[in-house]
Structures are given as C-alpha cells and as structure tokens.
Tab-separated table of C-alpha atoms in Angstrom:
chain	number	residue	atom	x	y	z
R	231	ALA	CA	-8.490	9.385	-5.253
R	232	THR	CA	-7.593	8.292	-8.729
R	233	ALA	CA	-4.394	6.393	-9.486
R	234	GLY	CA	-1.285	8.574	-9.370
R	235	THR	CA	-2.786	11.209	-7.073
R	236	ARG	CA	-2.189	11.806	-3.371
R	237	LYS	CA	-4.665	11.846	-0.522
R	238	ILE	CA	-3.981	14.369	2.215
R	239	VAL	CA	-5.279	13.528	5.673
R	240	SER	CA	-5.106	15.822	8.667
R	241	ALA	CA	-5.337	13.683	11.796
R	242	THR	CA	-7.466	14.837	14.704
R	243	ASN	CA	-8.777	13.169	17.820
R	244	ILE	CA	-11.816	12.248	15.682
R	245	ALA	CA	-9.453	10.136	13.561
R	246	GLU	CA	-8.915	7.861	16.582
R	247	THR	CA	-12.477	6.537	16.356
R	248	SER	CA	-13.291	6.797	12.650
R	249	SER	CA	-12.920	4.052	10.075
R	250	THR	CA	-9.708	3.381	8.191
R	251	ILE	CA	-9.244	5.205	4.890
R	252	PRO	CA	-7.885	2.844	2.216
R	253	GLY	CA	-4.691	3.737	0.364
R	254	ILE	CA	-3.144	5.928	3.077
R	255	ARG	CA	0.617	5.422	3.261
R	256	HIS	CA	1.715	8.513	5.192
R	257	LEU	CA	-0.035	10.667	7.738
R	258	VAL	CA	0.874	14.083	9.151
R	259	ASP	CA	-0.194	14.460	12.768
R	260	PRO	CA	0.758	17.558	14.790
R	261	GLY	CA	0.351	15.636	18.052
R	262	LEU	CA	-2.030	18.226	19.474
R	263	SER	CA	-5.662	18.202	20.536
R	264	LYS	CA	-8.104	20.802	21.835
R	265	GLN	CA	-9.325	19.787	25.286
R	266	ALA	CA	-12.199	21.319	27.245
R	267	ILE	CA	-10.685	22.516	30.544
R	268	PHE	CA	-12.869	23.777	33.402
R	269	ASP	CA	-11.444	26.591	35.533
R	270	PRO	CA	-13.147	26.568	38.951
R	271	GLN	CA	-11.873	30.077	39.750
R	272	THR	CA	-13.709	31.639	36.804
R	273	GLY	CA	-16.462	29.012	36.508
R	274	MET	CA	-15.811	28.788	32.765
R	275	THR	CA	-14.750	26.040	30.396
R	276	THR	CA	-12.173	26.889	27.739
R	277	LEU	CA	-10.628	24.961	24.864
R	278	GLU	CA	-6.889	24.586	25.345
R	279	LEU	CA	-4.389	23.139	22.917
R	280	THR	CA	-2.633	20.218	24.611
R	281	ALA	CA	-0.207	17.500	23.570
R	282	ILE	CA	-1.752	14.072	22.978
R	283	SER	CA	-0.575	10.910	24.708
R	284	GLN	CA	1.645	8.324	23.008
R	285	SER	CA	-1.249	5.836	22.936
R	286	SER	CA	-3.514	8.394	21.231
R	287	ALA	CA	-0.833	9.069	18.623
R	288	THR	CA	-0.489	5.340	17.932
R	289	GLN	CA	-4.251	4.914	17.581
R	290	ARG	CA	-4.552	7.830	15.153
C-alpha cells in the first residue's frame, strides 16, 4: 500500500503458514477456524466452525 493508506488483513489458518506481510501493525482475528469433522454415524465429513487454540492465535 502507498504511504498514508491502511492494509486490511483477515487472518485465517492459512495465515499461520504464509510469509509475513511488511507494514502490518494491527490484525483482526476472529479466533475461529473451519475444521473438517468426520461423523461415523452418518459416514460424512462436515466443516464446522471451531475456536482456535492459543498457540494458533499467537502464530497467526
């Protein structure tokens, strides 16, 4: 971004492994992640919104 403008970053679990973005001072992180959960009763996998761990939040 040019000088005097803001960068907006939405943190995801992908942000844990990606490279650092220069110039970021603040980050908004909802603390949630979609996890693939297998239900043996139905035999299906669904995406469920779950809270992330403290270590994941720190790494983001």
